[in-house]
Amino acid sequence: MPVSMSIRTKVLLFAGVAFGLVAAAGIVLHRNASSAQELRARIAVVDQQLRLYSGMQPQAWNYLAHLLQAGRLGMDSRALLRDYEQLLNENLLNLQEGLREEQQWKDTPGNARQSQLIENLIDAQRQWARGVEVVLRPVTLPANSSNSAWWELFSTYEQGVRPHLDNAAAAQRERKQLLQAQMDEHLENEQVLSGVLPLLVGLVLGPLAAFLLAPLLRELRELHTTAERIRQGDFSAELPAERQDELGSLAHALNRMAQELRDSLREKERMLQAQAEAAERERREEAEIAARDLHRYNAALEHMVRARTGELENANIQLASSLRQLQSMQAQLIFNDRLASMGKLAAGVGHEINNPLAYVISNLNFLHKELNRTQGAPSQEDFQELLTAVTDAKEGAERVRVIVQDLKTLSRPDDAQNGRADLKTVVHAAVKIASHEIRRRARLVAELGEDVPPVQGNASRLGQVFLNLLINAAHAIPEGQVEENEIRVSTRQDTPEFIVVEIRDTGCGIPPENLDRIFDPFFTTKPVGEGTGLGLAMVHSIITTLGGTITVESEVDRGTTFRLNLPAAKALT
Ligand SMILES: Nc1ncnc2c1ncn2[C@@H]1O[C@H](COP(=O)(O)OP(=O)(O)OP(=O)(O)O)[C@@H](O)[C@H]1O
Ligand SMILES: [Mg+2]
């Protein structure tokens, strides 16, 4: 049974059968081919003999012609006979050689008879040649008798030689036909074999392969499927292992491998479960410890929180006291700045009052001197002069009164938010006070709108605001170029609720990096002792307290604009 054979045996059996069949077919084809080759050689030999037979008659005619010519010329004809006999010997040798060649092929038919025929032929030719030579030798043929002599000699050839020549040639032609028939048969066989043999080999080998190898392929497929299942993790896959051949042992090995994998998987699962249980135990213990720790930490944390809360409360109390101190310091500082403003104000006022006062004093001195001189009775002319002096002194005193009036406007100690202030009056007062700083540096232009309503706030505080802004503008312009510089104060009403006041100068401008800091207390670019840096901080504080805003635009070397938005005063009820 092929099932019980090993794969090696099957393969060897198949290879043996295939080799045997191919070898047998080869041998058959080879034998046929070599037989055909032999026949071809034999036919060639027979052909050669036939050519010799067909050349014999022309040789005889040639001999005869030479003899006749020699007889006519009286020459010795025996030499011609010798030549012809030699030619006949050569023919005999060649024909016998052909026969010998044929004898190497065992089944050549009628070889002995052919040999006899050849000998008879050559003998007949030899006798004819000698007879002819004897007839022609002594005669000097007359010219007219040569034809009849020719025909006579020709007929002796036809009678004595021709039958032998025809017999020998006919026997040889017969042999050729026989060989040719065998040759045809071989060629036919060859054709048949070259078609039939491969078919035969295929017919034997095909079923044999199917019979031996098909079950093998089927089982290999089964083996592959099982191995694939094992690869995908299905270790329960098993192969029938009852075969005794190589496939059987492969199936056995595969089954053993699957079994080992099953075992190791079970072992691994057992280990994983043990690990999981250990981890769970550990986790539970840790959770218990953590719960205990948490409790402890909670207690510690509560304690800490309580302690920190107490610390924070203390810190809060300290902060509140610091804040109070800071607030009082700020109030003090603002008060100081107000004092400084007042100082500036006093200086400005002193300067302003000095001129009219000097004027009044000089007029009064003049009056005093004149009244002493005239002793109470001045002449009409003196009286006029005295009157002018009195009028001038009065005018000077009047100017002092106006200045003092302005001073009162700017220094009334009212509270910041309350009251209404007429911008025109306040700005005029501030301009006047600042004029001794401005006049050496720039032209002052005031565009104070006629219909601008009063603003909310205290006139003295607003006066401080404008005074500070005007003095800052003046300080931004160097002294001495009055015509090229300008400080412009303008007021207008954009919306019913707010009045806009702009103070614009053509001074040095504020660098962008300082713009954010100019409202900070103590920020100043002035040398120590010249500026406190509290001016704008105070301005900002007053404006925002009133509910207004202050903004600044500035370009270095081109100038600065401060823009104030002040709430319009509420209508009087
Ligand atoms: N119009 C302006 N042009 C250029 N710089 C200005 C202008 N106004 C304010 N500054 C800048 O803002 C700074 C702060 O001004 P602020 O009025 O607060 O203080 P201060 O003028 O320096 O000192 P003071 O307390 O005497 O007023 C000034 O030092 C100056 O550098
Ligand atoms: Mg200032």
CSV table of N, CA, C and O in Angstrom, one decimal, residues 6 32 62 68 83 117 131 144 160 169 179 193 203 214 253 289 316 340 366 411 421 439 454 483 531-532 568:
chain,number,residue,atom,x,y,z
A,6,SER,N,7.4,5.0,3.1
A,6,SER,CA,7.9,6.3,3.5
A,6,SER,C,8.0,7.2,2.3
A,6,SER,O,8.0,6.8,1.2
A,32,ASN,N,16.4,2.4,-33.3
A,32,ASN,CA,15.8,2.8,-34.6
A,32,ASN,C,16.7,3.7,-35.4
A,32,ASN,O,16.9,3.5,-36.6
A,62,ASN,N,34.4,2.7,-75.7
A,62,ASN,CA,35.6,3.5,-75.8
A,62,ASN,C,36.8,2.6,-76.3
A,62,ASN,O,37.5,3.0,-77.2
A,68,LEU,N,39.6,0.3,-83.2
A,68,LEU,CA,39.3,0.6,-84.6
A,68,LEU,C,40.3,1.6,-85.1
A,68,LEU,O,40.9,1.5,-86.2
A,83,ASP,N,45.4,-2.3,-71.4
A,83,ASP,CA,44.8,-1.2,-70.6
A,83,ASP,C,43.4,-1.5,-70.2
A,83,ASP,O,42.9,-1.3,-69.1
A,117,LEU,N,27.8,-13.5,-60.0
A,117,LEU,CA,27.4,-12.7,-61.2
A,117,LEU,C,28.5,-11.8,-61.6
A,117,LEU,O,28.7,-11.6,-62.8
A,131,GLY,N,38.7,-11.3,-77.8
A,131,GLY,CA,38.2,-11.7,-79.1
A,131,GLY,C,38.2,-10.5,-80.1
A,131,GLY,O,38.6,-10.6,-81.2
A,144,ASN,N,35.1,1.7,-96.2
A,144,ASN,CA,33.6,1.4,-96.3
A,144,ASN,C,33.2,0.2,-95.5
A,144,ASN,O,32.0,0.0,-95.2
A,160,GLY,N,27.3,-11.5,-75.9
A,160,GLY,CA,28.2,-12.2,-74.9
A,160,GLY,C,28.3,-11.5,-73.6
A,160,GLY,O,28.3,-12.1,-72.5
A,169,ALA,N,23.4,-6.0,-62.7
A,169,ALA,CA,22.8,-4.7,-62.3
A,169,ALA,C,21.4,-4.9,-61.7
A,169,ALA,O,21.0,-4.3,-60.7
A,179,LEU,N,16.4,-2.7,-49.6
A,179,LEU,CA,17.0,-1.8,-48.5
A,179,LEU,C,16.1,-0.6,-48.3
A,179,LEU,O,15.9,-0.1,-47.2
A,193,LEU,N,7.2,6.3,-33.1
A,193,LEU,CA,7.8,6.3,-31.7
A,193,LEU,C,7.9,7.6,-31.1
A,193,LEU,O,7.6,7.8,-29.9
A,203,LEU,N,1.5,8.9,-19.7
A,203,LEU,CA,0.3,8.1,-19.2
A,203,LEU,C,0.7,7.2,-18.0
A,203,LEU,O,-0.1,7.0,-17.1
A,214,ALA,N,-0.4,12.6,-4.3
A,214,ALA,CA,-1.6,13.3,-3.9
A,214,ALA,C,-1.9,13.2,-2.4
A,214,ALA,O,-2.1,14.2,-1.8
A,253,ALA,N,5.8,15.3,16.3
A,253,ALA,CA,6.5,16.3,16.9
A,253,ALA,C,5.7,17.6,17.1
A,253,ALA,O,5.7,18.2,18.1
A,289,ILE,N,-2.4,50.4,55.7
A,289,ILE,CA,-1.3,51.3,56.2
A,289,ILE,C,-1.6,52.8,55.8
A,289,ILE,O,-1.5,53.7,56.7
A,316,ASN,N,-2.4,89.3,59.1
A,316,ASN,CA,-3.4,90.2,58.6
A,316,ASN,C,-3.5,91.5,59.5
A,316,ASN,O,-3.6,92.6,59.0
A,340,ALA,N,4.4,122.1,49.0
A,340,ALA,CA,5.4,122.5,48.0
A,340,ALA,C,4.7,123.4,46.9
A,340,ALA,O,5.2,124.4,46.5
A,366,PHE,N,6.8,159.4,46.3
A,366,PHE,CA,6.7,160.7,45.5
A,366,PHE,C,5.7,161.6,46.2
A,366,PHE,O,6.0,162.8,46.4
A,411,SER,N,-6.2,128.7,46.9
A,411,SER,CA,-5.8,128.2,48.1
A,411,SER,C,-6.9,128.0,49.1
A,411,SER,O,-6.7,127.8,50.3
A,421,ALA,N,-16.8,124.7,39.8
A,421,ALA,CA,-15.6,125.6,39.5
A,421,ALA,C,-15.8,126.1,38.1
A,421,ALA,O,-16.0,125.3,37.2
A,439,ARG,N,6.9,132.6,31.0
A,439,ARG,CA,7.3,133.8,30.1
A,439,ARG,C,8.7,133.7,29.5
A,439,ARG,O,8.9,134.2,28.4
A,454,PRO,N,-19.6,125.2,34.0
A,454,PRO,CA,-18.7,124.9,35.2
A,454,PRO,C,-18.5,123.4,35.4
A,454,PRO,O,-19.3,122.6,34.9
A,483,GLU,N,9.9,132.5,21.1
A,483,GLU,CA,9.1,132.6,19.9
A,483,GLU,C,8.9,131.2,19.2
A,483,GLU,O,7.9,131.0,18.6
A,531,GLY,N,12.9,118.4,42.0
A,531,GLY,CA,11.5,117.9,41.8
A,531,GLY,C,11.3,116.7,42.8
A,531,GLY,O,12.2,116.0,43.2
A,532,THR,N,10.1,116.7,43.3
A,532,THR,CA,9.8,115.6,44.3
A,532,THR,C,9.2,114.4,43.6
A,532,THR,O,9.2,113.3,44.1
A,568,ALA,N,-19.0,117.5,34.1
A,568,ALA,CA,-19.6,118.8,34.2
A,568,ALA,C,-20.4,118.9,35.5
A,568,ALA,O,-20.9,117.9,36.0
